[in-house]
Short mmCIF file of C-alpha atoms in Angstrom, two decimals:
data_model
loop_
_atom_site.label_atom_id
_atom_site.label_comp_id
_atom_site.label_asym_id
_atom_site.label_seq_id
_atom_site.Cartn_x
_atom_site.Cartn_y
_atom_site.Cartn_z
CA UNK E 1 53.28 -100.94 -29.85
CA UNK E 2 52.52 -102.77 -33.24
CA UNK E 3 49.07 -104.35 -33.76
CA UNK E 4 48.84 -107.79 -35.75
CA UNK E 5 45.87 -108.91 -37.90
CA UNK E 6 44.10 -112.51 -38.06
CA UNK E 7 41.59 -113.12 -40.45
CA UNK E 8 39.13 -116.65 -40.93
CA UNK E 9 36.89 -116.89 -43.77
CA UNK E 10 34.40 -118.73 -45.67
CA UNK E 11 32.85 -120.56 -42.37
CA UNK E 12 29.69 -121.37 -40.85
CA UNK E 13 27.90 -121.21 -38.09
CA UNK E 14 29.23 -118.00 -37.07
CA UNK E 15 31.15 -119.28 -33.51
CA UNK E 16 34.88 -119.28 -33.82
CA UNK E 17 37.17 -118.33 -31.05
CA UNK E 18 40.65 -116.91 -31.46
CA UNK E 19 43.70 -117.66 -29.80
CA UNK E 20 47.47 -116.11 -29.78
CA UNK E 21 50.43 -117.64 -28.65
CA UNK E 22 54.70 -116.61 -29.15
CA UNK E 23 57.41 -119.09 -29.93
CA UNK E 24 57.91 -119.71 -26.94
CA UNK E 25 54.07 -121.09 -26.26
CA UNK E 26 53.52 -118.52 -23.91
CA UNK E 27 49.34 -117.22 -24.28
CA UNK E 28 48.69 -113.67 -25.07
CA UNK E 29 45.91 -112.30 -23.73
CA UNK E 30 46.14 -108.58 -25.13
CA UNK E 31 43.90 -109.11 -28.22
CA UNK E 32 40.53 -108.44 -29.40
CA UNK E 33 37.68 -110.32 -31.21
CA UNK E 34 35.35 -108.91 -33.41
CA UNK E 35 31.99 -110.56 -33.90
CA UNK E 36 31.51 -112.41 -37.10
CA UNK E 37 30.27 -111.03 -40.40
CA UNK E 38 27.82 -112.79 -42.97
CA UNK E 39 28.52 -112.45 -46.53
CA UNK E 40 27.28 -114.41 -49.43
CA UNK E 41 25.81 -117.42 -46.59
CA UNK E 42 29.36 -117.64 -44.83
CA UNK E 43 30.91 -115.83 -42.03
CA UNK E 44 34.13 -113.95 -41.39
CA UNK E 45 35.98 -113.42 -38.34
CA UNK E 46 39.10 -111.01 -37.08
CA UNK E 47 40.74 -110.84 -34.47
CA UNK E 48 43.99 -108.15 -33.81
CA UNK E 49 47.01 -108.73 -30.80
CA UNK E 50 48.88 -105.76 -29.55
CA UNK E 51 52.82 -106.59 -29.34
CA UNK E 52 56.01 -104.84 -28.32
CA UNK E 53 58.57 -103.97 -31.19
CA UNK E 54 61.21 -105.48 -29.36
CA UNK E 55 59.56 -109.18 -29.48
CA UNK E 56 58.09 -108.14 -32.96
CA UNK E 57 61.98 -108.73 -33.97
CA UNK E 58 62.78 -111.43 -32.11
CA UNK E 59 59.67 -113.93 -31.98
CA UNK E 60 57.14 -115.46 -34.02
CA UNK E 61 53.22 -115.30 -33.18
CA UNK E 62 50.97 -117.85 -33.75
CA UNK E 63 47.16 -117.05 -34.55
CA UNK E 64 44.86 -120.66 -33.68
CA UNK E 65 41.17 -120.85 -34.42
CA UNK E 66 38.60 -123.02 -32.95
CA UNK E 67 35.45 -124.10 -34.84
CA UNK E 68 33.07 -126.22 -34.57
CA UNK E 69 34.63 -127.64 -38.04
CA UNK E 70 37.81 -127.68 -37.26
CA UNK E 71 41.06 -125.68 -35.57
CA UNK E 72 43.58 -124.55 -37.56
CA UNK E 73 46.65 -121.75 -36.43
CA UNK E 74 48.94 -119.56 -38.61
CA UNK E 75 52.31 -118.64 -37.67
CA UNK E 76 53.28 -114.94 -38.13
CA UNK E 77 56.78 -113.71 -38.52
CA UNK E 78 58.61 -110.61 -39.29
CA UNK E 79 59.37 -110.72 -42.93
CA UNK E 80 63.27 -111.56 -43.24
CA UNK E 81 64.93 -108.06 -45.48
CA UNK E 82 65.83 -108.81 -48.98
CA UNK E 83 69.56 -109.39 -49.67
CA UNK E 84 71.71 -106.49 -50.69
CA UNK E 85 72.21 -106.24 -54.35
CA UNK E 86 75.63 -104.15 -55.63
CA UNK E 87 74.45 -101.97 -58.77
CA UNK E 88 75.97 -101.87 -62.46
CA UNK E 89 78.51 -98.93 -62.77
CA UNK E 90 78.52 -96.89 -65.57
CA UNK E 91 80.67 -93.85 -66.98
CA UNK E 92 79.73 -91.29 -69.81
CA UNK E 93 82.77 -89.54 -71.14
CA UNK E 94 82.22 -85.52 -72.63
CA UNK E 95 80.95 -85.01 -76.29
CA UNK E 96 83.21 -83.90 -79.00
CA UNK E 97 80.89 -81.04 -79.63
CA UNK E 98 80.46 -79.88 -75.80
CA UNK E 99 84.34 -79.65 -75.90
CA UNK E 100 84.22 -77.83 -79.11
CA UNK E 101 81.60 -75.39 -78.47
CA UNK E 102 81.74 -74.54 -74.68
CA UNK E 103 85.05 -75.84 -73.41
CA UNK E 104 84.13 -77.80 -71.00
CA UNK E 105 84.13 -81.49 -70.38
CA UNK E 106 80.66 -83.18 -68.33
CA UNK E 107 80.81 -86.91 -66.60
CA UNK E 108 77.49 -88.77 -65.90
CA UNK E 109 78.16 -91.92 -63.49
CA UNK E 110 75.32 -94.18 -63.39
CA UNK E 111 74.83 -96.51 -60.88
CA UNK E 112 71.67 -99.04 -61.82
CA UNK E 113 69.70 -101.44 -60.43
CA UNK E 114 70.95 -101.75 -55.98
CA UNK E 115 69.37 -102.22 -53.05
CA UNK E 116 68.76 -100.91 -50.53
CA UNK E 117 68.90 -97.25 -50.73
CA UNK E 118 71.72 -95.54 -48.85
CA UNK E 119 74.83 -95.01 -50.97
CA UNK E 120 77.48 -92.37 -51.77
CA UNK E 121 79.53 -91.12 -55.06
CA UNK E 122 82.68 -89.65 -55.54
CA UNK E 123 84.68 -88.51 -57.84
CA UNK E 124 88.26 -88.52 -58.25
CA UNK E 125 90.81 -86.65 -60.09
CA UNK E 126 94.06 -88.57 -60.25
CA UNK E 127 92.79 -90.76 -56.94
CA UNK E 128 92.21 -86.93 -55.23
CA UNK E 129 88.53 -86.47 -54.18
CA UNK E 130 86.53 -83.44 -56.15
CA UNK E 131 84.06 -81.77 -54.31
CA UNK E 132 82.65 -78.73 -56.60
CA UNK E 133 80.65 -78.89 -59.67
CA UNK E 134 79.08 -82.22 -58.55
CA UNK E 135 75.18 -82.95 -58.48
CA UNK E 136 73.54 -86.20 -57.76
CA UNK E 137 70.02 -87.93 -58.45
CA UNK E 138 68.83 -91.05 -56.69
CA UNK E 139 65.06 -92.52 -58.11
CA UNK E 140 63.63 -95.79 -58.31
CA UNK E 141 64.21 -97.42 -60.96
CA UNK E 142 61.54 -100.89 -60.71
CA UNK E 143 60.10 -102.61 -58.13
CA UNK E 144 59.39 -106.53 -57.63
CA UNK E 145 59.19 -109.38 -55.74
CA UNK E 146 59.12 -107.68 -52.95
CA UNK E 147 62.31 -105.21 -53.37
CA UNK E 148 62.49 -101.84 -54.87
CA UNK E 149 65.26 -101.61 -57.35
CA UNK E 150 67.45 -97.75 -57.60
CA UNK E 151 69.67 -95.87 -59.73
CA UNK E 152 71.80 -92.96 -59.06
CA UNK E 153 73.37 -91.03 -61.20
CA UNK E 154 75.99 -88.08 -60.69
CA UNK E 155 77.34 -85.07 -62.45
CA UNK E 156 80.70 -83.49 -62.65
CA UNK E 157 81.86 -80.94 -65.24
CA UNK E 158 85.33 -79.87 -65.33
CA UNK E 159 87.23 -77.56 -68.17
CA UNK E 160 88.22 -79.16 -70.77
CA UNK E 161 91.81 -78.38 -70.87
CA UNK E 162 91.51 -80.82 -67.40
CA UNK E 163 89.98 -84.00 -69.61
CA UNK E 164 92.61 -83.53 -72.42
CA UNK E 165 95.56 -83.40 -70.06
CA UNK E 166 95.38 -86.83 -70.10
CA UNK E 167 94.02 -86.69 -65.83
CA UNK E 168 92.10 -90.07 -65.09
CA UNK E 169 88.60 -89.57 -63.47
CA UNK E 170 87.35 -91.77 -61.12
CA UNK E 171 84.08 -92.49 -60.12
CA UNK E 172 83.77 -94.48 -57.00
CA UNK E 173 80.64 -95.92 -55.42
CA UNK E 174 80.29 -97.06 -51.72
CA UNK E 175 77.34 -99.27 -50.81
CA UNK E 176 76.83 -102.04 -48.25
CA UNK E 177 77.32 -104.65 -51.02
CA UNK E 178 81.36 -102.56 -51.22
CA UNK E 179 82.80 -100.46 -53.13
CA UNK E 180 83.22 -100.02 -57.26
CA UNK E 181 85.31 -97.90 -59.37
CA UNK E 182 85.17 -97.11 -62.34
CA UNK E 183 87.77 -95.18 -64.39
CA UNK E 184 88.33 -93.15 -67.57
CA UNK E 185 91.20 -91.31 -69.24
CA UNK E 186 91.34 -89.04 -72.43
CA UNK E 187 91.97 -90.92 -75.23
CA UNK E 188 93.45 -88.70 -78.39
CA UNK E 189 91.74 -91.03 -81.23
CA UNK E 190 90.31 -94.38 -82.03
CA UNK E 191 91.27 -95.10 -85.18
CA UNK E 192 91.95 -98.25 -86.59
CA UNK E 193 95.41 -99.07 -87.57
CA UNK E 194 96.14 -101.07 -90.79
CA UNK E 195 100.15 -101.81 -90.22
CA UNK E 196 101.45 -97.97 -90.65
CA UNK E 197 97.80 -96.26 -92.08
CA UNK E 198 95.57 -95.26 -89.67
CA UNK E 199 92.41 -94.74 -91.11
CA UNK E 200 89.19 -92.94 -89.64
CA UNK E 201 85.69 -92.63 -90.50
CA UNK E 202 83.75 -89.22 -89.44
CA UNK E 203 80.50 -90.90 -89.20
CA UNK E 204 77.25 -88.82 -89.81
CA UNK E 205 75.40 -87.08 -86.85
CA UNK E 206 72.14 -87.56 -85.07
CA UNK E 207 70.98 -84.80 -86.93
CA UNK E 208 71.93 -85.56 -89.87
CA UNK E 209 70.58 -89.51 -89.67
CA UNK E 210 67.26 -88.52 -87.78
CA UNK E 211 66.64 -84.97 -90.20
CA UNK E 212 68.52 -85.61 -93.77
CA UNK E 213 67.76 -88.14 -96.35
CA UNK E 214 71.43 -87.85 -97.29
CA UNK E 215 74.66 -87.22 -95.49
CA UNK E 216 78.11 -87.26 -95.48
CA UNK E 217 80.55 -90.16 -94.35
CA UNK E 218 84.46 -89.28 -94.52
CA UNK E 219 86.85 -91.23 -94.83
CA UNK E 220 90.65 -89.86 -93.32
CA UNK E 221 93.72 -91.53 -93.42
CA UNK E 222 96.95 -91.10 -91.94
CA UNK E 223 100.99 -92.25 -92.62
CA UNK E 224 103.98 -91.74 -91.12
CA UNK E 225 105.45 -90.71 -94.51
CA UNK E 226 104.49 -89.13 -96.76
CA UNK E 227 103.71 -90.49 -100.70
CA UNK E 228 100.25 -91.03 -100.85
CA UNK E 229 99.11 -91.85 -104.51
CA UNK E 230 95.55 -92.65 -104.40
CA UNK E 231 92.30 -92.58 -102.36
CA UNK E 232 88.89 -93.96 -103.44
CA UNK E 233 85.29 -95.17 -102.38
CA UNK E 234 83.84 -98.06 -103.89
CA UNK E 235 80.68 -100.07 -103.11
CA UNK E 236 80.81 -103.48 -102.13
CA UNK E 237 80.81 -104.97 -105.43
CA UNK E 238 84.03 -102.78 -106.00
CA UNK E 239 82.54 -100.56 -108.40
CA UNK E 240 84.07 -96.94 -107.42
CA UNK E 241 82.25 -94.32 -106.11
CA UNK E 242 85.16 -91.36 -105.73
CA UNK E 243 88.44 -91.05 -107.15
CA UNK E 244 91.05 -89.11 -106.64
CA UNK E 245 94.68 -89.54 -107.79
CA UNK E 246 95.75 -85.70 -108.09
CA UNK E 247 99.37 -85.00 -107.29
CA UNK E 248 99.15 -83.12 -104.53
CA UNK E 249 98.48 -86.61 -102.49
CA UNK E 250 102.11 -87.48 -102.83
CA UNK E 251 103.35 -84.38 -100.42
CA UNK E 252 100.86 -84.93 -97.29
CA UNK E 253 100.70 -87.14 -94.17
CA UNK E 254 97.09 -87.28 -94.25
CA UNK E 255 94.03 -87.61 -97.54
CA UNK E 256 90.63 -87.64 -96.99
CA UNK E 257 87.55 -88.49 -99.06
CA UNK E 258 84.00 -87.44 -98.63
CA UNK E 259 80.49 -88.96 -99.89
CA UNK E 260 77.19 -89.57 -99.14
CA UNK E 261 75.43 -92.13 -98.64
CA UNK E 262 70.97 -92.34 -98.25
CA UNK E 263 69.28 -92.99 -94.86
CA UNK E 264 67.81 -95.86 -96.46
CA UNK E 265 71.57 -97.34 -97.06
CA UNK E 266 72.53 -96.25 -93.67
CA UNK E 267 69.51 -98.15 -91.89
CA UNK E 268 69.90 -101.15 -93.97
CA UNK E 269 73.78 -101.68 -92.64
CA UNK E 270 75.11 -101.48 -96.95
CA UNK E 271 78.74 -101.36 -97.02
CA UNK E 272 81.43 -98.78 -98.60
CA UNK E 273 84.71 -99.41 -99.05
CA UNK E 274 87.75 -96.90 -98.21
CA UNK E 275 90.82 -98.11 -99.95
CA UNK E 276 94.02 -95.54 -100.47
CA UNK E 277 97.64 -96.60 -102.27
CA UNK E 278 100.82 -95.39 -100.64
CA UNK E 279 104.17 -95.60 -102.10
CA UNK E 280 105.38 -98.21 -99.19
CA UNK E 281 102.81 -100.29 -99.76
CA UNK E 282 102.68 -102.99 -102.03
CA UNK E 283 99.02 -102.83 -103.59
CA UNK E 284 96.16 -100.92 -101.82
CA UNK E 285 95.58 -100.91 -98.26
CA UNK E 286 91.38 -101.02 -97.55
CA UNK E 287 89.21 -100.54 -94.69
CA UNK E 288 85.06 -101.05 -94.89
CA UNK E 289 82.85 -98.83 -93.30
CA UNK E 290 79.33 -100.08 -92.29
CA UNK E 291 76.73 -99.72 -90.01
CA UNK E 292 76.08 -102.25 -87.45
CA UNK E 293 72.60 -103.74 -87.19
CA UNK E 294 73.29 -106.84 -85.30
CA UNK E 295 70.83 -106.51 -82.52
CA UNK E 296 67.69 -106.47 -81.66
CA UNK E 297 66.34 -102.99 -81.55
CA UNK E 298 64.93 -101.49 -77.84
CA UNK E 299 62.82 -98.39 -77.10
CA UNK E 300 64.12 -95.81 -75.19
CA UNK E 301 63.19 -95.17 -71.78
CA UNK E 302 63.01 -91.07 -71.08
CA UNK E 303 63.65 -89.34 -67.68
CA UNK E 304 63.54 -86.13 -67.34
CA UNK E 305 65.07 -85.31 -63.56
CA UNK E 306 64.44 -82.65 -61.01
CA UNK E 307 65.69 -79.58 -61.68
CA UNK E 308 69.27 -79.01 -59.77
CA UNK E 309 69.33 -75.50 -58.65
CA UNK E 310 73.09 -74.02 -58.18
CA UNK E 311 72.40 -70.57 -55.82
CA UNK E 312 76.04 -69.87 -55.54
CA UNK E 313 76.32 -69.70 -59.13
CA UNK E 314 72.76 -68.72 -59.56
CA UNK E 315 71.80 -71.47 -62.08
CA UNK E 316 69.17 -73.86 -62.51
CA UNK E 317 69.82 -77.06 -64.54
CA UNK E 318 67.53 -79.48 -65.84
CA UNK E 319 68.79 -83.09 -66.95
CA UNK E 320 67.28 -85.60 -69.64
CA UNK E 321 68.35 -89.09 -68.81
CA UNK E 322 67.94 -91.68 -72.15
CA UNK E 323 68.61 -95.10 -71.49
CA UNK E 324 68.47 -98.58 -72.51
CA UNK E 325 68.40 -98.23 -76.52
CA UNK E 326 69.45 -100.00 -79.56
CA UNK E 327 70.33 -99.02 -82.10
CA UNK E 328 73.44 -96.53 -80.25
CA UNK E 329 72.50 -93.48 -82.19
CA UNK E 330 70.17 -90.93 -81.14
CA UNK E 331 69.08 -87.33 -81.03
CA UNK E 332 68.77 -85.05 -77.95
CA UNK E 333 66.83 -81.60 -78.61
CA UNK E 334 65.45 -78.91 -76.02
CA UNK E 335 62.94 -76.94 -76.92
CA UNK E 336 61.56 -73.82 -74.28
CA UNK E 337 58.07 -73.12 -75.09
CA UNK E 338 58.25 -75.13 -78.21
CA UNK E 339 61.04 -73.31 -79.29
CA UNK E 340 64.09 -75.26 -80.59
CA UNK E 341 67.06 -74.23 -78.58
CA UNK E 342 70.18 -73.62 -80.58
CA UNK E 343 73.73 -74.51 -79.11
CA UNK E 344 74.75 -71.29 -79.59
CA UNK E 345 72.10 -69.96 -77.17
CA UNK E 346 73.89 -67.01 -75.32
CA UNK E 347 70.02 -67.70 -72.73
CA UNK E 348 70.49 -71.46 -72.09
CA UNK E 349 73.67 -73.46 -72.66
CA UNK E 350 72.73 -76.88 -73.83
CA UNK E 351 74.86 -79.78 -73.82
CA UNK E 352 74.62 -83.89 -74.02
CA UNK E 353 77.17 -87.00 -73.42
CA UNK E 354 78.80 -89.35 -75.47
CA UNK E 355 76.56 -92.39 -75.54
CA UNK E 356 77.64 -94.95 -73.34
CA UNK E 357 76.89 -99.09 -73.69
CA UNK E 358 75.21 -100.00 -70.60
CA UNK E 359 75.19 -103.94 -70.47
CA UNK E 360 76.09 -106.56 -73.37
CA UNK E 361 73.38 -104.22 -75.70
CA UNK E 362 72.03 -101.33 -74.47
CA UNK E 363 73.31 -97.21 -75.42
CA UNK E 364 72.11 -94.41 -72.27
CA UNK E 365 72.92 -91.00 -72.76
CA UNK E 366 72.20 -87.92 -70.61
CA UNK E 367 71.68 -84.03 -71.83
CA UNK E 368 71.65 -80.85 -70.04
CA UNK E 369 69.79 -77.45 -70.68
CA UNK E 370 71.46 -74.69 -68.35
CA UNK E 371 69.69 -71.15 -67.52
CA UNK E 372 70.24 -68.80 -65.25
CA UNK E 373 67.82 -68.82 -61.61
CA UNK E 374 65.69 -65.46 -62.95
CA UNK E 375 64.82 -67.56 -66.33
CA UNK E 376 63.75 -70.42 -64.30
CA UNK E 377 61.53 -68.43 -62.18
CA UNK E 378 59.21 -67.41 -64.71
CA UNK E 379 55.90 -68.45 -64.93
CA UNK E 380 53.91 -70.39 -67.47
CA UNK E 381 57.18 -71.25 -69.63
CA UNK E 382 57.48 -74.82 -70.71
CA UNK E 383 60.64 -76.65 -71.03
CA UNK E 384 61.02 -79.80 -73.09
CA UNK E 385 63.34 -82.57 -73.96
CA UNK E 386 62.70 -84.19 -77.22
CA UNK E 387 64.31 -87.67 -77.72
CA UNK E 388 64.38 -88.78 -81.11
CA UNK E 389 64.95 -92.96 -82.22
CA UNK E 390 64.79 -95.18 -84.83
CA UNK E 391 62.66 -97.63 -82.85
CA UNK E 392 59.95 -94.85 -82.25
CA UNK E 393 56.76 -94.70 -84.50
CA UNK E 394 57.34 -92.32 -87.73
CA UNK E 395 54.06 -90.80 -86.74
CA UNK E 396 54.94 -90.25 -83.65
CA UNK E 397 57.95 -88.77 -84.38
CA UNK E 398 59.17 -88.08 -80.93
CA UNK E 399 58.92 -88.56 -77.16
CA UNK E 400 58.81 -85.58 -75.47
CA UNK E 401 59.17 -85.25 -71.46
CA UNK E 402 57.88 -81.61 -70.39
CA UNK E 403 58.33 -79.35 -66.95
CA UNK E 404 57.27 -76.05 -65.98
CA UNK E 405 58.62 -74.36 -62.84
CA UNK E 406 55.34 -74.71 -61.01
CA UNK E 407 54.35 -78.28 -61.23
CA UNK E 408 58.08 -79.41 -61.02
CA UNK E 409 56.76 -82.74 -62.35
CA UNK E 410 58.17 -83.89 -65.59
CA UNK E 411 55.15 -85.51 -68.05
CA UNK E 412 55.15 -87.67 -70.82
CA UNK E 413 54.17 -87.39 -73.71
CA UNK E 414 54.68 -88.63 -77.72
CA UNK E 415 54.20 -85.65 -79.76
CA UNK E 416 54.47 -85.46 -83.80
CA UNK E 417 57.52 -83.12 -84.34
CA UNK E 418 59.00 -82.01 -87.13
CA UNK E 419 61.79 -80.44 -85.49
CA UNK E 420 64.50 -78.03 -87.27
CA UNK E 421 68.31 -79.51 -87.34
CA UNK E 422 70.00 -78.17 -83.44
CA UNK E 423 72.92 -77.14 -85.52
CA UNK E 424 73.56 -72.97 -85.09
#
């Protein structure tokens, strides 16, 4: 049985009378009436009706009220379910430096913003289902007007000699809005091509833009002959920053340059010029390098999930989940007991994503601090994830999301950090 409420307020003298009816104008009779109550001069009145389930969802209920002012009735209905809503699909391809250091390659899918709850992920190698190696994480993720809003996100880590074989990876999600897909593949570079030169630019790293006040920005580029005769920097105005025109640029495929550039040039978006001269190529060939600040910058939002314990393996993993920022770069750190965890930790193995845009503006990225089940266990030892962005306070530093074995409850919290580079 369900029990349905009727309230009248703000009336006087205190006689009312209540009366329930169904669509159908059939009188119910299996109510109650409480006597009035004064408050502030007026009077308030309730009444409650006892109904079945089954005509809960298939008939309205009208409460009336007599008074000696005036009747009035509400009609009571069972609320209608909010449409389904089919979620944006995400994919985060494996780091450079987790392939480098550990040999492996991790996938995040992220699935944000459905409803209702119920869903499933898979992932495919090559359109064949893989089953191991695969963790998943459903929260909500906002609530309002009525419907709560949720976000999934799964895990799969493969070797990485199975990412650079050039296998696609699928990640499909199944929901009562349908299903999505949504596929990646290896690709070996993205440089830009300028007719026959391709050149790249080995861009600085969160460590070095978020802990250096200078670093390094390379500039590589490659022929398909050989005869290189020149390679240079210069600034915007063309005035040159390197030079170099040594003979030993005529017998390679490939010449690089190297300089470096402040943070405050680097936040402010200043441009540097690569330009290199080739002996099948009429005059110099040039590509800019600068940093793009077209949009408006966004705060990070910091989750730090529930800890994902593998017993066959007898591991416990705990993932930080950054999402929604602007500007794209970021830093990731761990720290155990406020202890900076290199990545050449032989105790925890400690790897993050690429960043991946999520939406017309937005970066997410997701990192991973590994131990084995014994470590976990310990009590009183702290584990951290320290997120560090342009678009937090200087005096704050950092946030910092926290969890200890015990509580199992990640906190927040902006701490004032002045945390050593992660590099070993």
């Amino acid at each position: 049985m369900l029990t349905l409420g009727c309230m009248a307020t703000g009336f006087t003298p205190p006689s009312i009378t209540f009366k329930w009816k169904d669509s159908t104008e059939t009188a119910l009779t299996d109510y109650i009436q409480y006597p009035s109550v004064q408050s502030n001069g007026m009077y308030m009145g309730v009444s409650q009706l006892s109904i079945k389930k089954a005509d809960w969802d298939t008939k309205d209920f009208v409460c009336a009220v007599e008074h000696s002012a005036g009747n009035k009735e509400v009609t009571i209905r069972k609320p209608v379910p909010p449409p389904p809503i089919s979620p944006s699909l995400y994919v985060m391809t494996p780091s450079k430096e987790e392939m480098r250091d550990n040999q492996t390659a991790s996938f995040a899918c992220l699935a944000s913003g459905f409803s209702p709850k119920e869903y499933k992920i898979t992932w495919l190698k090559n359109n064949k289902p893989i089953i191991e190696e695969v963790t998943d994480f459903c929260q909500d993720e906002q609530k309002g007007q009525g419907t709560t809003l949720y976000s999934a996100t799964s895990f799969l880590k493969v070797n990485e000699s199975d990412w650079t074989d050039l296998s696609e990876y699928t990640c499909q999600f199944e929901h009562i809005t349908g299903t999505q897909t949504k596929t990646v593949k290896y690709e070996k570079g993205d440089g830009c091509v300028v007719y026959d030169l391709e050149f790249n630019f080995n861009e600085p790293t969160s460590e070095n833009i978020f802990l250096e006040e200078v670093f390094p920005i390379t500039c590589e580029v490659k022929a398909k002959e050989k005869g290189f005769t020149s390679i240079k920097w210069m600034k915007e105005d063309k005035s040159v920053i390197y030079e170099d025109r040594g003979e030993h640029l005529k017998n390679t495929f490939t010449v690089s340059a190297q300089i470096t550039i402040t943070k405050n040039e680097w936040n402010k978006g200043t441009p540097f010029i690569c330009s290199v001269e080739h002996k099948d190529h009429l005059g110099s060939e040039q590509k800019t390098y600068q940093r793009n600040n077209g949009e408006e910058q966004k705060h990070p939002a910091v989750f730090l999930l529930s800890p994902a314990e593998d017993v066959r393996r007898n591991m416990v993993t705990l993932t930080c989940y950054v999402k929604d920022f602007y500007p794209k770069e970021v830093l990731v750190a761990w720290l155990v007991d406020d202890e900076l965890v290199q990545m050449d930790s032989q105790k925890y193995k400690h790897i993050s994503s690429s960043t991946i845009e999520t939406g017309k503006t937005y970066y997410s990225i997701y990192s991973q601090l590994t131990m084995s089940m014994d470590d976990w266990k310990v009590d009183g030892v702290f584990y951290s994830c320290a997120v560090y962005h342009e678009t937090i306070p200087k005096t704050t530093k950092m946030v910092v999301r926290t969890v200890d074995r015990t509580s199992n409850e990640p906190n927040l919290v902006n701490l004032s950090l002045n945390v050593p580079c992660c590099k070993p």
